[in-house]
Each structure stands twice: as C-alpha cells, then as structure tokens.
mmCIF file of N, CA and C in Angstrom:
data_model
loop_
_atom_site.group_PDB
_atom_site.id
_atom_site.type_symbol
_atom_site.label_atom_id
_atom_site.label_comp_id
_atom_site.label_asym_id
_atom_site.label_seq_id
_atom_site.Cartn_x
_atom_site.Cartn_y
_atom_site.Cartn_z
ATOM 1 N N LYS K 717 17.723 -11.858 -9.154
ATOM 2 C CA LYS K 717 16.031 -11.827 -9.588
ATOM 3 C C LYS K 717 15.623 -10.473 -9.841
ATOM 4 N N TYR K 718 15.047 -9.819 -10.774
ATOM 5 C CA TYR K 718 14.764 -8.381 -10.878
ATOM 6 C C TYR K 718 13.397 -8.440 -10.541
ATOM 7 N N PHE K 719 13.123 -7.413 -9.986
ATOM 8 C CA PHE K 719 11.557 -7.037 -10.092
ATOM 9 C C PHE K 719 11.452 -5.935 -11.110
ATOM 10 N N ARG K 720 9.856 -5.910 -11.142
ATOM 11 C CA ARG K 720 9.370 -4.311 -12.009
ATOM 12 C C ARG K 720 8.464 -3.904 -11.107
ATOM 13 N N PHE K 721 8.614 -2.854 -11.277
ATOM 14 C CA PHE K 721 6.899 -1.979 -10.496
ATOM 15 C C PHE K 721 6.332 -2.590 -11.563
ATOM 16 N N PRO K 722 4.878 -2.995 -10.569
ATOM 17 C CA PRO K 722 3.409 -2.550 -11.219
ATOM 18 C C PRO K 722 3.624 -1.752 -12.582
ATOM 19 N N THR K 723 2.390 -2.127 -13.361
ATOM 20 C CA THR K 723 1.951 -1.448 -14.111
ATOM 21 C C THR K 723 0.445 -1.431 -13.934
ATOM 22 N N ASN K 724 -0.527 -2.397 -13.502
ATOM 23 C CA ASN K 724 -1.527 -2.635 -13.523
ATOM 24 C C ASN K 724 -2.569 -1.979 -12.551
ATOM 25 N N THR K 725 -1.510 -0.788 -12.136
ATOM 26 C CA THR K 725 -2.421 -0.747 -10.662
ATOM 27 C C THR K 725 -2.355 1.262 -10.778
ATOM 28 N N LYS K 726 -3.038 1.627 -10.481
ATOM 29 C CA LYS K 726 -3.069 2.894 -10.001
ATOM 30 C C LYS K 726 -2.468 4.039 -9.609
ATOM 31 N N ARG K 727 -2.602 3.228 -7.966
ATOM 32 C CA ARG K 727 -2.356 3.349 -7.281
ATOM 33 C C ARG K 727 -1.761 2.624 -6.070
ATOM 34 N N HIS K 728 -0.656 2.583 -5.401
ATOM 35 C CA HIS K 728 -0.616 1.883 -3.987
ATOM 36 C C HIS K 728 0.247 0.545 -4.787
ATOM 37 N N GLU K 729 1.421 1.059 -6.435
ATOM 38 C CA GLU K 729 2.281 0.162 -6.491
ATOM 39 C C GLU K 729 3.485 0.012 -5.616
ATOM 40 N N ASP K 730 3.809 0.985 -4.855
ATOM 41 C CA ASP K 730 4.679 0.289 -3.859
ATOM 42 C C ASP K 730 4.365 -1.274 -2.556
ATOM 43 N N LEU K 731 3.069 -1.402 -2.708
ATOM 44 C CA LEU K 731 2.358 -2.351 -1.814
ATOM 45 C C LEU K 731 3.072 -3.264 -2.454
ATOM 46 N N VAL K 732 1.918 -3.334 -3.639
ATOM 47 C CA VAL K 732 2.257 -4.656 -4.715
ATOM 48 C C VAL K 732 3.430 -4.573 -5.356
ATOM 49 N N PHE K 733 4.317 -3.730 -4.963
ATOM 50 C CA PHE K 733 5.611 -4.231 -4.946
ATOM 51 C C PHE K 733 6.497 -5.413 -4.805
ATOM 52 N N TRP K 734 6.400 -4.316 -3.060
ATOM 53 C CA TRP K 734 6.998 -5.325 -1.731
ATOM 54 C C TRP K 734 6.318 -6.196 -1.751
ATOM 55 N N ALA K 735 5.075 -6.431 -1.797
ATOM 56 C CA ALA K 735 4.550 -7.922 -2.002
ATOM 57 C C ALA K 735 5.223 -8.697 -2.582
ATOM 58 N N THR K 736 5.398 -8.660 -3.757
ATOM 59 C CA THR K 736 5.819 -9.120 -4.566
ATOM 60 C C THR K 736 6.919 -10.176 -4.660
ATOM 61 N N ILE K 737 8.026 -9.207 -3.712
ATOM 62 C CA ILE K 737 9.226 -9.380 -3.646
ATOM 63 C C ILE K 737 8.802 -10.458 -1.997
ATOM 64 N N LEU K 738 8.318 -10.546 -1.747
ATOM 65 C CA LEU K 738 7.838 -10.627 0.088
ATOM 66 C C LEU K 738 7.586 -12.558 -0.544
ATOM 67 N N ARG K 739 6.750 -12.346 -1.793
ATOM 68 C CA ARG K 739 6.295 -13.677 -1.994
ATOM 69 C C ARG K 739 7.426 -14.689 -2.713
ATOM 70 N N GLU K 740 8.702 -13.918 -2.838
ATOM 71 C CA GLU K 740 9.531 -14.647 -3.772
ATOM 72 C C GLU K 740 9.958 -15.318 -2.623
ATOM 73 N N GLY K 741 10.163 -15.544 -1.026
ATOM 74 C CA GLY K 741 11.323 -15.667 -0.210
ATOM 75 C C GLY K 741 12.231 -14.580 0.173
ATOM 76 N N TYR K 742 12.185 -13.337 0.337
ATOM 77 C CA TYR K 742 13.202 -12.469 0.099
ATOM 78 C C TYR K 742 12.287 -11.325 1.961
ATOM 79 N N VAL K 743 13.210 -11.375 3.084
ATOM 80 C CA VAL K 743 13.300 -11.274 3.827
ATOM 81 C C VAL K 743 13.405 -9.426 4.102
ATOM 82 N N CYS K 744 12.564 -8.538 4.252
ATOM 83 C CA CYS K 744 12.609 -6.973 4.373
ATOM 84 C C CYS K 744 12.696 -6.688 5.795
ATOM 85 N N LYS K 745 13.749 -6.196 6.004
ATOM 86 C CA LYS K 745 13.889 -5.105 7.701
ATOM 87 C C LYS K 745 13.507 -3.984 7.526
ATOM 88 N N GLY K 746 12.457 -2.961 8.471
ATOM 89 C CA GLY K 746 12.634 -2.192 8.331
ATOM 90 C C GLY K 746 13.723 -0.731 8.479
ATOM 91 N N ASN K 747 13.641 -0.086 8.544
ATOM 92 C CA ASN K 747 15.050 0.674 8.713
ATOM 93 C C ASN K 747 13.863 2.526 9.676
ATOM 94 N N PRO K 748 14.065 2.343 10.927
ATOM 95 C CA PRO K 748 13.304 3.878 11.907
ATOM 96 C C PRO K 748 14.055 5.129 11.345
ATOM 97 N N THR K 749 14.922 5.473 10.160
ATOM 98 C CA THR K 749 16.388 6.444 10.040
ATOM 99 C C THR K 749 14.984 6.904 8.763
ATOM 100 N N PRO K 750 14.794 8.310 8.996
ATOM 101 C CA PRO K 750 14.169 8.995 7.829
ATOM 102 C C PRO K 750 15.460 8.794 6.635
ATOM 103 N N LEU K 751 15.504 8.379 5.664
ATOM 104 C CA LEU K 751 16.257 8.282 4.276
ATOM 105 C C LEU K 751 16.056 9.534 3.111
ATOM 106 N N ALA K 752 14.509 10.220 3.473
ATOM 107 C CA ALA K 752 14.191 11.057 2.945
ATOM 108 C C ALA K 752 13.216 11.578 3.262
ATOM 109 N N THR K 753 13.205 13.000 2.767
ATOM 110 C CA THR K 753 11.749 13.809 2.552
ATOM 111 C C THR K 753 10.401 14.833 1.897
ATOM 112 N N TYR K 754 9.511 14.749 2.141
ATOM 113 C CA TYR K 754 8.791 14.994 0.892
ATOM 114 C C TYR K 754 7.571 15.950 1.296
ATOM 115 N N ILE K 755 7.222 16.813 0.836
ATOM 116 C CA ILE K 755 5.839 17.697 0.803
ATOM 117 C C ILE K 755 5.196 16.713 0.243
ATOM 118 N N ILE K 756 4.178 16.912 0.408
ATOM 119 C CA ILE K 756 2.362 17.318 0.209
ATOM 120 C C ILE K 756 1.623 17.946 -0.577
ATOM 121 N N HIS K 757 1.924 18.011 -1.593
ATOM 122 C CA HIS K 757 0.778 19.823 -1.845
ATOM 123 C C HIS K 757 -0.507 19.075 -2.213
ATOM 124 N N GLU K 758 -1.603 19.993 -2.099
ATOM 125 C CA GLU K 758 -2.905 19.666 -1.878
ATOM 126 C C GLU K 758 -2.758 19.964 -3.620
ATOM 127 N N GLY K 759 -3.981 18.474 -3.198
ATOM 128 C CA GLY K 759 -4.550 18.518 -4.674
ATOM 129 C C GLY K 759 -3.818 17.441 -5.106
ATOM 130 N N SER K 760 -2.318 16.846 -4.789
ATOM 131 C CA SER K 760 -2.023 15.535 -5.336
ATOM 132 C C SER K 760 -2.755 14.848 -4.711
ATOM 133 N N ARG K 761 -1.831 13.085 -5.229
ATOM 134 C CA ARG K 761 -2.717 12.145 -5.110
ATOM 135 C C ARG K 761 -2.892 11.666 -3.821
ATOM 136 N N ASN K 762 -2.078 12.172 -2.785
ATOM 137 C CA ASN K 762 -1.710 11.013 -1.565
ATOM 138 C C ASN K 762 -2.443 12.785 -0.502
ATOM 139 N N THR K 763 -3.633 13.481 -0.540
ATOM 140 C CA THR K 763 -3.621 14.603 0.356
ATOM 141 C C THR K 763 -5.448 13.631 1.340
ATOM 142 N N SER K 764 -5.904 13.077 0.068
ATOM 143 C CA SER K 764 -6.773 12.552 1.038
ATOM 144 C C SER K 764 -6.448 10.914 1.226
ATOM 145 N N LYS K 765 -6.384 10.629 2.402
ATOM 146 C CA LYS K 765 -6.801 9.125 2.466
ATOM 147 C C LYS K 765 -8.056 8.495 2.315
ATOM 148 N N ILE K 766 -8.583 8.924 2.107
ATOM 149 C CA ILE K 766 -10.052 8.681 1.687
ATOM 150 C C ILE K 766 -10.393 8.260 0.549
ATOM 151 N N LYS K 767 -9.582 9.006 -0.518
ATOM 152 C CA LYS K 767 -9.666 8.592 -1.360
ATOM 153 C C LYS K 767 -8.472 7.216 -2.497
ATOM 154 N N LEU K 768 -7.469 6.789 -1.249
ATOM 155 C CA LEU K 768 -7.012 5.638 -1.644
ATOM 156 C C LEU K 768 -7.554 4.861 -1.354
ATOM 157 N N VAL K 769 -9.068 4.645 -0.432
ATOM 158 C CA VAL K 769 -9.709 3.251 0.220
ATOM 159 C C VAL K 769 -9.737 2.151 -0.850
ATOM 160 N N LEU K 770 -10.886 2.945 -1.487
ATOM 161 C CA LEU K 770 -11.994 2.457 -2.777
ATOM 162 C C LEU K 770 -10.205 1.429 -3.620
ATOM 163 N N PRO K 771 -8.974 2.144 -4.533
ATOM 164 C CA PRO K 771 -8.004 1.549 -5.326
ATOM 165 C C PRO K 771 -7.572 0.655 -3.769
ATOM 166 N N LEU K 772 -6.870 1.116 -3.057
ATOM 167 C CA LEU K 772 -6.796 0.081 -2.690
ATOM 168 C C LEU K 772 -7.692 -1.708 -2.475
ATOM 169 N N TYR K 773 -8.322 -1.323 -1.799
ATOM 170 C CA TYR K 773 -9.532 -2.435 -1.842
ATOM 171 C C TYR K 773 -9.760 -3.155 -3.351
ATOM 172 N N GLU K 774 -9.238 -2.076 -4.646
ATOM 173 C CA GLU K 774 -9.218 -3.412 -5.398
ATOM 174 C C GLU K 774 -7.584 -4.185 -5.801
ATOM 175 N N VAL K 775 -6.731 -3.416 -5.261
ATOM 176 C CA VAL K 775 -5.456 -3.759 -5.529
ATOM 177 C C VAL K 775 -5.448 -5.170 -4.815
ATOM 178 N N PHE K 776 -6.334 -5.368 -3.121
ATOM 179 C CA PHE K 776 -6.492 -6.920 -2.445
ATOM 180 C C PHE K 776 -7.236 -7.548 -3.150
ATOM 181 N N ARG K 777 -8.250 -7.331 -3.984
ATOM 182 C CA ARG K 777 -9.098 -8.615 -4.995
ATOM 183 C C ARG K 777 -8.653 -8.504 -6.376
ATOM 184 N N LYS K 778 -8.003 -8.108 -6.940
ATOM 185 C CA LYS K 778 -6.985 -7.997 -8.444
ATOM 186 C C LYS K 778 -6.018 -8.615 -8.271
ATOM 187 N N ASN K 779 -4.924 -7.705 -7.568
ATOM 188 C CA ASN K 779 -2.897 -8.385 -7.188
ATOM 189 C C ASN K 779 -3.002 -9.426 -6.778
ATOM 190 N N PHE K 780 -4.012 -9.141 -5.667
ATOM 191 C CA PHE K 780 -3.667 -10.418 -4.333
ATOM 192 C C PHE K 780 -4.738 -11.269 -4.702
ATOM 193 N N LYS K 781 -5.681 -11.116 -4.760
ATOM 194 C CA LYS K 781 -6.526 -12.071 -4.817
ATOM 195 C C LYS K 781 -7.566 -12.559 -3.622
ATOM 196 N N HIS K 782 -7.598 -11.012 -3.331
ATOM 197 C CA HIS K 782 -8.399 -11.529 -2.082
ATOM 198 C C HIS K 782 -10.112 -11.925 -2.554
ATOM 199 N N ASN K 783 -10.342 -12.709 -1.580
ATOM 200 C CA ASN K 783 -11.964 -12.449 -1.545
ATOM 201 C C ASN K 783 -13.109 -10.976 -1.255
ATOM 202 N N PRO K 784 -13.866 -10.735 -1.269
ATOM 203 C CA PRO K 784 -14.244 -9.073 -0.899
ATOM 204 C C PRO K 784 -13.911 -8.630 0.907
ATOM 205 N N ILE K 785 -14.383 -10.425 1.424
ATOM 206 C CA ILE K 785 -14.498 -9.975 3.187
ATOM 207 C C ILE K 785 -12.887 -9.430 3.601
ATOM 208 N N ARG K 786 -11.979 -10.366 3.147
ATOM 209 C CA ARG K 786 -10.218 -10.670 3.571
ATOM 210 C C ARG K 786 -10.061 -9.210 2.848
ATOM 211 N N SER K 787 -10.471 -8.789 1.492
ATOM 212 C CA SER K 787 -9.890 -7.393 1.043
ATOM 213 C C SER K 787 -10.351 -6.512 1.857
ATOM 214 N N LEU K 788 -11.790 -6.558 2.304
ATOM 215 C CA LEU K 788 -12.364 -5.275 3.061
ATOM 216 C C LEU K 788 -11.492 -5.253 4.306
ATOM 217 N N TYR K 789 -11.805 -6.427 4.968
ATOM 218 C CA TYR K 789 -10.601 -6.466 6.457
ATOM 219 C C TYR K 789 -8.987 -5.959 6.170
ATOM 220 N N HIS K 790 -8.804 -5.957 5.619
ATOM 221 C CA HIS K 790 -6.889 -5.562 5.375
ATOM 222 C C HIS K 790 -7.296 -3.782 5.083
ATOM 223 N N VAL K 791 -8.110 -3.756 4.383
ATOM 224 C CA VAL K 791 -8.759 -1.939 3.877
ATOM 225 C C VAL K 791 -8.471 -1.468 5.038
ATOM 226 N N ILE K 792 -10.020 -2.109 6.278
ATOM 227 C CA ILE K 792 -10.027 -1.811 7.163
ATOM 228 C C ILE K 792 -8.735 -1.408 8.731
ATOM 229 N N CYS K 793 -7.806 -2.261 8.259
ATOM 230 C CA CYS K 793 -6.459 -2.347 8.981
ATOM 231 C C CYS K 793 -5.781 -1.019 8.648
ATOM 232 N N PHE K 794 -5.744 -0.644 7.380
ATOM 233 C CA PHE K 794 -5.108 -0.292 6.701
ATOM 234 C C PHE K 794 -5.795 1.371 7.697
ATOM 235 N N VAL K 795 -6.086 1.646 7.841
ATOM 236 C CA VAL K 795 -7.601 3.170 7.602
ATOM 237 C C VAL K 795 -7.145 3.002 9.074
ATOM 238 N N LEU K 796 -7.483 2.392 9.667
ATOM 239 C CA LEU K 796 -6.987 2.390 11.857
ATOM 240 C C LEU K 796 -5.122 2.452 12.105
ATOM 241 N N TYR K 797 -5.094 1.966 11.265
ATOM 242 C CA TYR K 797 -3.490 1.955 11.271
ATOM 243 C C TYR K 797 -2.589 3.728 10.546
ATOM 244 N N SER K 798 -3.410 3.955 9.762
ATOM 245 C CA SER K 798 -3.616 5.144 9.402
ATOM 246 C C SER K 798 -3.085 6.268 10.531
ATOM 247 N N ARG K 799 -5.175 6.129 10.658
ATOM 248 C CA ARG K 799 -5.892 7.122 12.081
ATOM 249 C C ARG K 799 -4.490 6.932 13.021
ATOM 250 N N LYS K 800 -3.494 5.736 13.359
ATOM 251 C CA LYS K 800 -2.576 5.747 14.639
ATOM 252 C C LYS K 800 -2.085 6.494 14.163
ATOM 253 N N LYS K 801 -0.867 6.061 12.748
ATOM 254 C CA LYS K 801 0.077 6.408 12.562
ATOM 255 C C LYS K 801 0.328 8.405 12.985
ATOM 256 N N TYR K 802 -1.136 8.815 12.344
ATOM 257 C CA TYR K 802 -0.981 10.617 12.253
ATOM 258 C C TYR K 802 -1.464 11.179 13.128
ATOM 259 N N LYS K 803 -2.053 10.250 13.368
ATOM 260 C CA LYS K 803 -2.685 11.459 15.087
ATOM 261 C C LYS K 803 -1.514 11.495 15.853
ATOM 262 N N ASN K 804 -0.490 10.428 16.033
ATOM 263 C CA ASN K 804 0.690 10.430 17.345
ATOM 264 C C ASN K 804 1.653 10.988 16.257
ATOM 265 N N SER K 805 1.984 11.331 14.917
ATOM 266 C CA SER K 805 3.080 12.206 14.686
ATOM 267 C C SER K 805 2.260 13.976 14.724
#
C-alpha cells in the first residue's frame, strides 16, 4: 500500500502521515540511533514552539476529528513532552 504525505495541513505533516500509517494497522518502532542531523536557523518554521501550538490543535481537530477538549489535552501533552525533551538535551 502507498501512503502520501498530507497536503491539507501547513505544519505537523509528519504527525498526520505517521498516524495514517498506524491507523492502517502497521506497527512502527522507534530507532534511538540518529540517522540525520539538521540546524534550525533563526526565523525558520520550527524555531518557536509556541507558533506550533495552534496548528497542532487544528491538526487534532481537523485531521484526527477530535473534540475540542481531547485536542487541547493532546496539545498540552505535546508541550509538556517538548519541555522535558529539550530540557534534558
């Protein structure tokens, strides 16, 4: 089966892509080994995590069809996980 990267969202395309694959019943496993590195330049799309919050909420509402409360819950989990992740690195 072929999967296409979503074109109906401006951000978090990777989240929607992987969720689509998992919903089809495929199993994914994490790989702790870095396979690539990249540099986030000032002013790039991912420099401000705050700017990612509203688009993430919209992804949960529009792409995953979650209600507002469940969407907000997942956004809060994302924020808390991101803070923990970047605090420890």
